Short mmCIF file of C-alpha atoms in Angstrom, two decimals:
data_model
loop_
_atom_site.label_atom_id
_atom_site.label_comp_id
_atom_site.label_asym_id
_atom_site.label_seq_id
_atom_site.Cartn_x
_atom_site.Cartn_y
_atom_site.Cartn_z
CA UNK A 23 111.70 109.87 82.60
CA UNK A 24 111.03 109.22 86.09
CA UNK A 25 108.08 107.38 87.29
CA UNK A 26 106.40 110.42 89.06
CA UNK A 27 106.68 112.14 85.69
CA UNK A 28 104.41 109.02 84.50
CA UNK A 29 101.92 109.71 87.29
CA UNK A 30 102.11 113.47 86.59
CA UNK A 31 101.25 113.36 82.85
CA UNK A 32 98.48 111.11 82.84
CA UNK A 33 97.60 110.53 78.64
CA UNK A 34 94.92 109.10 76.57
CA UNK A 35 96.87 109.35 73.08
CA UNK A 36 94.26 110.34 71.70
CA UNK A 37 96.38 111.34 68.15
CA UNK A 38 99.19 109.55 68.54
CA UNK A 39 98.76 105.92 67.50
CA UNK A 40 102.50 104.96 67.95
CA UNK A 41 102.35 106.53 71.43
CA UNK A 42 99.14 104.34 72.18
CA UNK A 43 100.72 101.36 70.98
CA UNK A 44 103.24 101.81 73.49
CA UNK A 45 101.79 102.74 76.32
CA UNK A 46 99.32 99.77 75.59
CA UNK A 47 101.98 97.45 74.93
CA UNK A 48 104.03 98.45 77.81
CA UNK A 49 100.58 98.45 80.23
CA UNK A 50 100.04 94.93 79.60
CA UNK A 51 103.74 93.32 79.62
CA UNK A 52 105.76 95.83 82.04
CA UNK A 53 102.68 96.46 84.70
CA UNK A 54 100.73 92.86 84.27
CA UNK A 55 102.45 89.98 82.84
CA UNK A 56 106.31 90.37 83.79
CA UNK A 57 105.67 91.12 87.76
CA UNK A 58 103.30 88.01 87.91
CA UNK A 59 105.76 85.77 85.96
CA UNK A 60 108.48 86.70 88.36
CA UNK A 61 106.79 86.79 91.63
CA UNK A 62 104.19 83.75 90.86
CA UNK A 63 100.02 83.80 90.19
CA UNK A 64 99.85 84.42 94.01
CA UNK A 65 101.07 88.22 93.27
CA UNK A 66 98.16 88.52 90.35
CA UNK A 67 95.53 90.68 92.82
CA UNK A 68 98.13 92.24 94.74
CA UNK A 69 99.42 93.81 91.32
CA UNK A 70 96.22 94.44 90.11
CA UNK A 71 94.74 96.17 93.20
CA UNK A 72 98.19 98.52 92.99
CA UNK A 73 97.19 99.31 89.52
CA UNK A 74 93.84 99.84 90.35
CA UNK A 75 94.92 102.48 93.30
CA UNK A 76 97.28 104.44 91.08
CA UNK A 77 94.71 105.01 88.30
CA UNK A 78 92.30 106.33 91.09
CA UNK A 79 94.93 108.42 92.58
CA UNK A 80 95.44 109.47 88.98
CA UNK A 81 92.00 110.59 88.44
CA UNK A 82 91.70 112.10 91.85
CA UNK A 83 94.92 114.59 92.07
CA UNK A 84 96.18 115.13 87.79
CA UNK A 85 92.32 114.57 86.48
CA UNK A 86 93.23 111.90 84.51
CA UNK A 87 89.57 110.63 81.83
CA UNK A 88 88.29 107.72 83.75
CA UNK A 89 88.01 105.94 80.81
CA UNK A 90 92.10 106.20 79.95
CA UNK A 91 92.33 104.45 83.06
CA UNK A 92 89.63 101.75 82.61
CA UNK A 93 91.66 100.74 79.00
CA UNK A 94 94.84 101.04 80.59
CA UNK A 95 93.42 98.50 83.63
CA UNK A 96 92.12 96.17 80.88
CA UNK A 97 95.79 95.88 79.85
CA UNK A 98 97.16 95.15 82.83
CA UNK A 99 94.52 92.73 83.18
CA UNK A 100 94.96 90.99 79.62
CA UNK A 101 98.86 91.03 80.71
CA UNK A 102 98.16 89.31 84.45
CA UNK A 103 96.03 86.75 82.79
CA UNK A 104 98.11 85.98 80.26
CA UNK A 105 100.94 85.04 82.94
CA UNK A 106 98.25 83.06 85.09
CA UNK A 107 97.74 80.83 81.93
CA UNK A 108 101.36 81.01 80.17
#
């Protein structure tokens, strides 16, 4: 699956708890932690205001629930600040 198909399709998992898990899981280590343990804290807002852009973009153009994005961001989040303090 391509990234763009990501951005497309946009998903709360709403009954899919496995799916959620995932998504979750892969929110806070993929998107947050990993990128700021390989690039250093200094890349911790940078990644966070990118995350922060494509959820907006996400709501703007595929509708996305604003609240999807808002858990997904407190992933990231959780997953940034857990490489600032590894």
């Amino acid at each position: 699956m391509l990234i763009l198909d990501l951005f497309r399709s946009p998903s709360a998992f709403l009954t899919d708890p496995w799916g959620y898990a995932r998504n979750q899981t892969g929110h806070a280590l993929i998107v947050g932690l990993l990128p700021v343990l390989a690039l250093g804290p200094w890349a911790a807002l940078p990644v966070l205001a990118g995350y922060v852009l494509w959820e907006v973009a996400q709501w703007r153009l595929y509708r996305a629930a604003p609240s999807d994005g808002l858990e997904d961001l407190a992933y990231v989040t959780g997953g940034v600040l857990a490489a600032l303090w590894w």
